[in-house]
Amino acid sequence: MTDNPAEQPIPGAPGSVPPSVAEPTEPHEPLPPKPDQGGPETVSPTGQPTGADPARNAQSGAYLTTAQGARLYDTDHSLKAGPRGPVLLQDHHLREKITHFDHERIPERVVHARGAAAHGVFRGYGSASNISKAAFLGRDVETPVFVRFSTVLGSRGSADTVRDTRGFATKFYTEEGVFDLVGNNIPVFFIQDAIKFPDVIHAGKPHPDREIPQAQSAHDTFWDFVTLHTEATHHTLWNMSDRGIPRSYRMMEGFGIHTFRLVDAEGATTLVKFHWKPKLGTHSQVWEEAQIACGVDPDFHRRDLADAIESGAFPQWELGVQTFPDNPEQMFQGIDLLDPTKIVPEELAPVQPVGLMTLDANPSNYFAETEQVAFHVGNMVPGIDVTNDALLQGRLFSYIDTQITRLGGPNFPQLPINRTHAPVNDMLRDGMHQTAVHRGVAPYRPNSLDGGCPFLAGEDTRAFVEVPAEVAASRKVRDAAASFDDHFSQPRLFWLSMSPVEREHIIAAYTFELGKCYEQAVKERGLKVLARIDGELCARVAAGLGLPAPEPDGPLVDSDPSPALSQVGALWPVDGRVVGILVGKDADLDGVRAVCGTVRDTGMVPLVIAPAGGVIGADGDPVTVQRTYATARSVEFDAVLVAGAPGDASAAPDPRVTVLLDEAYRHGKAIGTWAGGGRLLSMAGVPLDAPGVVEGEAATEVLEEVTELLGGHRVWDRFPSTV
C-alpha cells in the first residue's frame, strides 16, 4: 500500500505477484496472500487461542503432493496400461483427486448446476441395427427419455445466456436398462485426461477469494490455465464462437464427445461418435443480445424450452452416428479417435441418422425431476460399450461418486426420475434412503436359500457383456500417445470453416474475454496461442488489446474447411419462433388479427405488444395483449412487426418502443411493417431500405417475407465484416 494515490495499484489483481508469460518452472514456496487478504484467527477446536501464524492453515511446500504429503511427479496423465491402454484402478492419485473434486459442493452440482429439463420419447429408425444390437435403436421402437440441459460454470442462481458450454444429457429408459448419453453442445473438451478435470473447472469457476466472476470465463484464472495448457485451445475456440451463446436449447446441437464402441448381434464392433441434430437448426444469440437477456430475463433458456413445449412446438433432434472401423490403431484418416479434443469432420465421416427424439412434456416438479436426475456415462445397455479414451475412463469413476454425496447415499437410482423401466434384482441392500422393500434372505450368490435367485444371464438372454478388446502388454505409465500433442491443427480447421460474420464474433469474443483479464502476461500468452491458429485473428485481437501481435512459434497447418461447422447459410423450419407484433392506439387491428392467425398456423408464437395490458378493439373482435411496452424487450422476439403508424406524426414515439426496435435491428432480426408503420421505424432510426426490413401494404404479405427471413435465423447481411 502507498499514501500516494498515483502509485496506488489498480484493484483486481488475481494474485500477490505478477505472473510471467512463460510457465514458471523454478520450485518455490506458495506465494503470500495479497495485502488486502487476511484469515481467521488461529484457535483450537474448543476456541482457545493458539498464537500460531494463520499461514499454518494454508498450503505449504514447493511441490505438488497427495493429501497425505507424498510428492507427485505428474498430474496430467492417469496411470494406464501403456500410453493408449485403459486406466488402472490402482491409480490412487486419480481417485483421490477426482473423489475430492466430486465432493466439493453440497448439495449443488459442482458443474452443470443450473439446468432445465423435459420429458419425451425416442423412436428408433432401425438404421443402426447393423452396427448395434441395442434394442432401443430398432425400427419404430419407442423409448421414454428425460433430457437435462445446463450451463457448466455457473451456480443454480446464475443466468442462462452467459457464454459457456452447455450440457446435453439424455436418459433413455430402455427395456434393457437405463442408457445415459451425457454430452455437451460442443463436440470436444478442454482436456484429454480426466485427471485434469478438477484443474480446468477450478480455473473456470469464480476466483476462490472473491467468488467472482460468476458464470463467466472472462477472468484471469481461466485464461491462465487454457493458455498454459494448449490442449484446451480447440474447445476454447468453440466457446468463443457463437456456439457459446445459443439462441435456445431447442436450437442447439449435442455431442457425445468421446468415441464409443457399438456391438452388433454377431459380436462385431464399430467405433462411433454420437451427434444430436436439432430439426430447427443450430442458432445463436449475438453477444449484446445475450448480455441484455442476462439482465431482463436470466431464465431465458429454461422459459423458452418450457413455453415451446406448452404451446405444442415440441423440440426435436435426430440422433446420428459417425462410424469408424474398430482397428487396433483407433485412428481415422490421421485423427486419433481416443483424443476428446479432436473432431472428425462430417465431410470425412457423414453423420448417419439412427432415430428421432421429441420432447413433449415439462417436468411437474423441478426439484424431484430436474434437480434429482442422476446421469452416469457408465449406464449402458447391450450393444454399447466404452473405449480407452482417458477422459471417458475417468468419468466412469466420477459420476457415481458425485451422486452419492449430492443425493444422500447409494440409493439414488431409486428416485422416481432415475428408476429404470427394466426389472431390477441387484442384491444391493440397505443404505441411506432405501425405498425398496426387499424380500428373501440371501442377497448373495451363489445361494440355495432363495432358490438360487438371482441367476446370471448370458448373451443369449441379453446380458451386458463387455467387449473382450485386446489390452496390449505394456508398462504402466503416466503418459499419452504422441498424436495427442497436436493442439492447433483442429482449432485452425474450425477457424477456416467459419463464415466472415462468425469470424468477426470470435474476434470480438477473444478481445472481450482477454480484455477482462487483469494480468498482462496472461493476455500476451493468449495472443501467442492465437498466433498458432491464424495471423489475422491474432492481429485483430492484439489491436483490441493494444498489444503487438506475436509471430507463431510453429507452422500453421492448412486444411480444407468443414462447412458443417458453420451455423450460417442454410434455411430452417420456423416452428416455435416468437413474433412480436407492436401496436398503438391507431393500429391496423384487422391486419393484427390476420397476422396472429397466420403466425399460429405456421407453428410460430405471436405476442401482441401494446401500451397497456388487457384487450384492444373491445367494441368488435378484441385482440388480447400479451406484452406491454413496460414488459417487452427485443431479446424475446425472433422478429418484430409494426402494425401501423403512431397516432401523432409530430409526437416522439414512446422511448421503450424505439429501444425495442433499435435493438432488434442491431441484433439482425427481421422487421416488418404495414399501414404507415414505416414512419415509426424511421423515428426509431431503423433504415427502411436496410437488409431484412420489410415494408408493405398488406399485413399478411409482409409476414410472408418476414417468415422467409426467419428461416435463416438472422439477417446476416446487416453485420459488417472485414475478415
Coordinates of N, CA, C and O in Angstrom, one line a residue, residues 299-404:
D299 N -33.7 -16.3 -16.9 CA -34.3 -17.6 -17.1 C -34.6 -17.8 -18.6 O -35.5 -18.7 -18.9
F300 N -34.0 -17.1 -19.5 CA -34.4 -17.0 -20.9 C -34.5 -18.4 -21.5 O -35.4 -18.8 -22.2
H301 N -33.5 -19.3 -21.3 CA -33.5 -20.6 -22.0 C -34.4 -21.6 -21.4 O -35.1 -22.3 -22.1
R302 N -34.5 -21.6 -20.1 CA -35.5 -22.5 -19.5 C -36.9 -22.1 -19.8 O -37.8 -22.9 -20.0
R303 N -37.2 -20.8 -19.8 CA -38.5 -20.3 -20.2 C -38.8 -20.7 -21.6 O -39.9 -21.1 -21.9
D304 N -37.9 -20.5 -22.5 CA -38.1 -20.8 -23.9 C -38.4 -22.2 -24.1 O -39.3 -22.6 -24.9
L305 N -37.7 -23.1 -23.4 CA -38.0 -24.6 -23.6 C -39.3 -24.9 -23.1 O -40.1 -25.6 -23.7
A306 N -39.7 -24.4 -21.9 CA -41.0 -24.8 -21.3 C -42.1 -24.2 -22.1 O -43.1 -24.9 -22.3
D307 N -42.0 -22.9 -22.5 CA -43.0 -22.3 -23.3 C -43.3 -23.0 -24.6 O -44.4 -23.2 -25.1
A308 N -42.2 -23.4 -25.3 CA -42.3 -24.1 -26.6 C -43.1 -25.4 -26.4 O -44.0 -25.7 -27.2
I309 N -42.8 -26.2 -25.4 CA -43.5 -27.4 -25.2 C -44.9 -27.2 -24.8 O -45.8 -27.8 -25.3
E310 N -45.2 -26.2 -23.9 CA -46.5 -25.9 -23.5 C -47.4 -25.4 -24.7 O -48.6 -25.8 -24.8
S311 N -46.8 -24.7 -25.7 CA -47.5 -24.2 -26.8 C -47.6 -25.3 -27.9 O -48.3 -25.0 -29.0
G312 N -47.1 -26.5 -27.7 CA -47.2 -27.5 -28.7 C -46.1 -27.5 -29.8 O -46.1 -28.4 -30.7
A313 N -45.1 -26.6 -29.7 CA -44.0 -26.6 -30.6 C -42.9 -27.5 -30.1 O -41.9 -27.1 -29.6
F314 N -43.1 -28.8 -30.1 CA -42.3 -29.8 -29.5 C -40.9 -29.8 -30.1 O -40.8 -30.1 -31.3
P315 N -39.8 -29.6 -29.3 CA -38.5 -29.7 -29.9 C -38.1 -31.1 -30.3 O -38.5 -32.1 -29.7
Q316 N -37.4 -31.2 -31.4 CA -37.0 -32.5 -32.0 C -35.5 -32.5 -32.3 O -35.0 -31.5 -32.8
W317 N -34.9 -33.6 -32.1 CA -33.5 -33.8 -32.6 C -33.4 -35.2 -33.2 O -34.0 -36.2 -32.7
E318 N -32.6 -35.3 -34.2 CA -32.2 -36.6 -34.7 C -30.9 -37.0 -34.1 O -30.0 -36.3 -34.0
L319 N -30.9 -38.3 -33.6 CA -29.7 -38.9 -33.1 C -28.9 -39.5 -34.3 O -29.5 -40.2 -35.1
G320 N -27.7 -39.1 -34.5 CA -26.9 -39.7 -35.6 C -25.6 -40.2 -35.1 O -25.1 -39.9 -33.9
V321 N -24.9 -41.0 -35.9 CA -23.6 -41.5 -35.5 C -22.6 -41.4 -36.7 O -23.0 -41.5 -37.9
Q322 N -21.4 -41.0 -36.4 CA -20.3 -41.2 -37.3 C -19.7 -42.5 -37.0 O -19.4 -42.8 -35.8
T323 N -19.4 -43.3 -38.0 CA -18.9 -44.7 -37.8 C -17.5 -44.8 -38.3 O -17.1 -44.1 -39.4
F324 N -16.7 -45.6 -37.6 CA -15.3 -45.8 -38.0 C -14.9 -47.2 -37.8 O -15.4 -47.9 -36.8
P325 N -14.0 -47.8 -38.6 CA -13.6 -49.2 -38.3 C -12.9 -49.3 -37.0 O -12.2 -48.4 -36.5
D326 N -13.2 -50.4 -36.3 CA -12.6 -50.6 -35.0 C -11.2 -51.3 -35.2 O -11.1 -52.5 -34.9
N327 N -10.3 -50.5 -35.7 CA -9.0 -51.1 -36.0 C -8.1 -51.0 -34.7 O -8.4 -50.2 -33.8
P328 N -7.0 -51.7 -34.7 CA -6.1 -51.6 -33.5 C -5.6 -50.2 -33.2 O -5.3 -49.9 -32.0
E329 N -5.4 -49.4 -34.2 CA -4.8 -48.1 -34.0 C -5.8 -47.1 -33.5 O -5.5 -46.1 -32.9
Q330 N -7.1 -47.4 -33.7 CA -8.2 -46.5 -33.3 C -7.9 -45.1 -33.8 O -8.1 -44.1 -33.1
M331 N -7.5 -45.0 -35.1 CA -7.3 -43.8 -35.8 C -8.2 -43.8 -37.0 O -8.6 -44.8 -37.5
F332 N -8.5 -42.5 -37.5 CA -9.3 -42.4 -38.7 C -8.8 -41.3 -39.6 O -8.8 -40.1 -39.1
Q333 N -8.2 -41.6 -40.7 CA -7.6 -40.6 -41.6 C -6.7 -39.6 -40.8 O -6.8 -38.4 -41.0
G334 N -5.8 -40.2 -40.0 CA -4.9 -39.4 -39.3 C -5.4 -38.7 -38.0 O -4.6 -38.1 -37.3
I335 N -6.6 -38.9 -37.7 CA -7.2 -38.3 -36.5 C -7.3 -39.4 -35.4 O -7.9 -40.5 -35.6
D336 N -6.8 -39.1 -34.2 CA -6.8 -40.0 -33.1 C -8.2 -40.0 -32.5 O -8.7 -39.1 -31.9
L337 N -8.9 -41.2 -32.6 CA -10.3 -41.3 -32.1 C -10.4 -41.3 -30.6 O -11.5 -41.2 -30.0
L338 N -9.3 -41.5 -29.9 CA -9.3 -41.6 -28.4 C -9.0 -40.2 -27.8 O -9.0 -40.0 -26.6
D339 N -8.8 -39.2 -28.7 CA -8.4 -37.8 -28.2 C -9.7 -37.0 -28.2 O -10.2 -36.6 -29.2
P340 N -10.3 -36.7 -27.0 CA -11.5 -36.0 -26.9 C -11.4 -34.5 -27.3 O -12.4 -33.8 -27.2
T341 N -10.2 -34.0 -27.6 CA -10.1 -32.6 -28.1 C -10.1 -32.6 -29.6 O -9.9 -31.5 -30.2
K342 N -10.4 -33.7 -30.3 CA -10.4 -33.7 -31.7 C -11.8 -34.1 -32.2 O -12.6 -34.8 -31.6
I343 N -12.2 -33.6 -33.4 CA -13.4 -34.0 -34.1 C -13.0 -34.7 -35.4 O -11.8 -34.7 -35.8
V344 N -13.9 -35.4 -35.9 CA -13.8 -36.0 -37.3 C -14.7 -35.2 -38.1 O -16.0 -35.2 -37.9
P345 N -14.2 -34.3 -39.1 CA -15.2 -33.5 -39.9 C -16.2 -34.4 -40.6 O -16.0 -35.5 -41.0
E346 N -17.4 -33.9 -40.6 CA -18.6 -34.6 -41.2 C -18.4 -34.9 -42.7 O -19.0 -35.8 -43.2
E347 N -17.5 -34.1 -43.4 CA -17.2 -34.4 -44.8 C -16.4 -35.7 -44.9 O -16.4 -36.3 -46.0
L348 N -15.7 -36.0 -43.9 CA -14.9 -37.3 -43.9 C -15.7 -38.5 -43.4 O -15.5 -39.6 -43.9
A349 N -16.6 -38.2 -42.5 CA -17.4 -39.3 -41.9 C -18.8 -38.7 -41.7 O -19.1 -38.1 -40.7
P350 N -19.7 -38.9 -42.7 CA -21.1 -38.3 -42.5 C -21.8 -38.8 -41.3 O -21.6 -39.9 -40.9
V351 N -22.6 -37.9 -40.8 CA -23.5 -38.3 -39.6 C -24.7 -39.1 -40.2 O -25.5 -38.5 -41.0
Q352 N -24.9 -40.3 -39.7 CA -26.0 -41.2 -40.2 C -27.1 -41.2 -39.2 O -26.9 -41.6 -38.1
P353 N -28.3 -40.7 -39.5 CA -29.4 -40.7 -38.6 C -29.8 -42.1 -38.1 O -30.0 -43.0 -39.0
V354 N -30.1 -42.3 -36.8 CA -30.5 -43.6 -36.3 C -31.8 -43.5 -35.5 O -32.3 -44.5 -35.1
G355 N -32.3 -42.2 -35.3 CA -33.5 -42.1 -34.5 C -33.9 -40.7 -34.3 O -33.1 -39.8 -34.6
L356 N -35.2 -40.5 -33.8 CA -35.7 -39.1 -33.6 C -36.2 -39.0 -32.2 O -36.9 -39.8 -31.7
M357 N -35.8 -37.9 -31.5 CA -36.2 -37.6 -30.2 C -37.1 -36.4 -30.2 O -36.8 -35.4 -30.8
T358 N -38.3 -36.5 -29.5 CA -39.2 -35.4 -29.4 C -39.5 -35.2 -27.9 O -39.8 -36.1 -27.2
L359 N -39.3 -33.9 -27.5 CA -39.6 -33.6 -26.1 C -41.0 -33.0 -26.1 O -41.3 -32.0 -26.7
D360 N -41.9 -33.6 -25.3 CA -43.3 -33.2 -25.4 C -44.0 -33.0 -24.0 O -45.2 -32.9 -23.9
A361 N -43.2 -33.0 -22.9 CA -43.8 -32.8 -21.6 C -42.8 -32.1 -20.7 O -41.6 -32.5 -20.7
N362 N -43.3 -31.1 -20.0 CA -42.4 -30.4 -19.0 C -42.5 -31.2 -17.7 O -43.5 -31.8 -17.4
P363 N -41.4 -31.0 -16.8 CA -41.5 -31.6 -15.5 C -42.6 -31.0 -14.7 O -43.0 -29.9 -14.9
S364 N -43.1 -31.8 -13.8 CA -44.2 -31.3 -12.9 C -43.6 -30.7 -11.6 O -44.2 -30.0 -10.9
N365 N -42.3 -31.1 -11.3 CA -41.6 -30.6 -10.1 C -40.2 -30.5 -10.4 O -39.5 -31.5 -10.7
Y366 N -39.6 -29.3 -10.3 CA -38.2 -29.0 -10.7 C -37.3 -29.8 -9.8 O -36.4 -30.5 -10.3
F367 N -37.5 -29.8 -8.5 CA -36.5 -30.5 -7.6 C -36.6 -32.0 -7.8 O -35.5 -32.6 -7.9
A368 N -37.8 -32.6 -7.8 CA -37.9 -34.0 -7.9 C -37.4 -34.6 -9.2 O -36.9 -35.7 -9.2
E369 N -37.4 -33.8 -10.3 CA -37.0 -34.3 -11.6 C -35.7 -33.7 -12.0 O -34.7 -34.3 -12.1
T370 N -35.8 -32.4 -12.4 CA -34.6 -31.7 -13.0 C -33.4 -31.7 -12.0 O -32.3 -31.9 -12.4
E371 N -33.7 -31.5 -10.8 CA -32.5 -31.4 -9.8 C -32.0 -32.7 -9.3 O -30.8 -32.9 -9.1
Q372 N -32.9 -33.7 -9.2 CA -32.5 -35.0 -8.7 C -32.1 -36.0 -9.7 O -31.6 -37.1 -9.4
V373 N -32.3 -35.7 -11.0 CA -31.9 -36.7 -12.0 C -30.4 -36.9 -11.9 O -29.6 -35.9 -11.7
A374 N -30.0 -38.1 -12.0 CA -28.6 -38.5 -11.9 C -28.1 -39.3 -13.1 O -28.6 -40.4 -13.4
F375 N -27.2 -38.7 -13.9 CA -26.7 -39.3 -15.1 C -25.3 -40.0 -14.8 O -24.6 -39.6 -13.8
H376 N -25.0 -40.9 -15.6 CA -23.7 -41.6 -15.5 C -23.3 -42.2 -16.8 O -24.1 -43.0 -17.4
V377 N -22.1 -41.9 -17.3 CA -21.7 -42.4 -18.6 C -21.6 -43.9 -18.6 O -21.5 -44.6 -19.6
G378 N -21.5 -44.5 -17.4 CA -21.4 -46.0 -17.3 C -22.7 -46.7 -17.3 O -22.8 -47.9 -17.3
N379 N -23.8 -45.9 -17.4 CA -25.1 -46.5 -17.6 C -25.3 -46.9 -19.1 O -25.6 -46.0 -19.9
M380 N -25.0 -48.1 -19.4 CA -25.0 -48.6 -20.8 C -25.9 -49.8 -20.9 O -26.2 -50.5 -19.9
V381 N -26.2 -50.2 -22.1 CA -27.1 -51.3 -22.4 C -26.3 -52.2 -23.4 O -25.3 -51.8 -24.1
P382 N -26.7 -53.5 -23.5 CA -26.1 -54.4 -24.5 C -26.1 -53.7 -25.9 O -27.1 -53.2 -26.4
G383 N -24.9 -53.7 -26.6 CA -24.7 -53.1 -27.9 C -24.0 -51.9 -27.9 O -23.6 -51.3 -28.9
I384 N -23.7 -51.3 -26.6 CA -22.9 -50.1 -26.5 C -21.8 -50.3 -25.5 O -22.1 -50.8 -24.4
D385 N -20.6 -49.9 -25.8 CA -19.5 -50.1 -24.8 C -18.6 -48.9 -24.9 O -18.7 -48.0 -25.8
V386 N -17.6 -48.8 -24.1 CA -16.6 -47.7 -24.0 C -15.3 -48.0 -24.7 O -15.1 -49.2 -25.2
T387 N -14.5 -47.0 -24.8 CA -13.2 -47.2 -25.4 C -12.2 -46.7 -24.3 O -12.5 -46.4 -23.2
N388 N -10.9 -46.7 -24.7 CA -9.8 -46.3 -23.7 C -9.6 -44.8 -23.7 O -8.6 -44.4 -23.1
D389 N -10.5 -44.0 -24.2 CA -10.4 -42.6 -24.0 C -10.2 -42.3 -22.5 O -11.0 -42.6 -21.7
A390 N -9.1 -41.6 -22.2 CA -8.7 -41.4 -20.8 C -9.7 -40.5 -20.1 O -9.9 -40.5 -18.9
L391 N -10.3 -39.5 -20.8 CA -11.3 -38.7 -20.2 C -12.6 -39.5 -19.9 O -13.1 -39.4 -18.8
L392 N -13.0 -40.3 -20.8 CA -14.1 -41.2 -20.6 C -13.9 -42.2 -19.5 O -14.8 -42.4 -18.6
Q393 N -12.7 -42.7 -19.4 CA -12.4 -43.7 -18.3 C -12.5 -43.1 -17.0 O -13.1 -43.7 -16.0
G394 N -12.1 -41.8 -16.8 CA -12.2 -41.2 -15.5 C -13.6 -40.8 -15.2 O -14.0 -40.9 -14.0
R395 N -14.4 -40.5 -16.2 CA -15.8 -40.2 -16.0 C -16.6 -41.4 -15.5 O -17.5 -41.3 -14.7
L396 N -16.1 -42.6 -15.9 CA -16.8 -43.8 -15.4 C -16.7 -44.0 -13.9 O -17.5 -44.6 -13.3
F397 N -15.6 -43.4 -13.4 CA -15.5 -43.5 -11.9 C -16.2 -42.3 -11.2 O -16.8 -42.5 -10.2
S398 N -16.2 -41.1 -11.8 CA -16.6 -39.9 -11.1 C -18.1 -39.8 -10.9 O -18.5 -39.3 -9.8
Y399 N -18.9 -40.2 -11.8 CA -20.3 -39.8 -11.7 C -21.0 -40.5 -10.5 O -21.7 -39.8 -9.7
I400 N -20.8 -41.8 -10.3 CA -21.4 -42.4 -9.1 C -20.9 -41.8 -7.8 O -21.7 -41.5 -6.9
D401 N -19.6 -41.5 -7.8 CA -19.1 -40.9 -6.6 C -19.7 -39.6 -6.3 O -20.0 -39.3 -5.1
T402 N -20.0 -38.8 -7.3 CA -20.6 -37.5 -7.1 C -22.1 -37.6 -6.6 O -22.5 -36.9 -5.7
Q403 N -22.8 -38.5 -7.2 CA -24.2 -38.7 -6.9 C -24.4 -39.1 -5.4 O -25.4 -38.8 -4.8
I404 N -23.5 -39.9 -4.9 CA -23.6 -40.4 -3.5 C -23.6 -39.2 -2.6 O -24.3 -39.2 -1.6

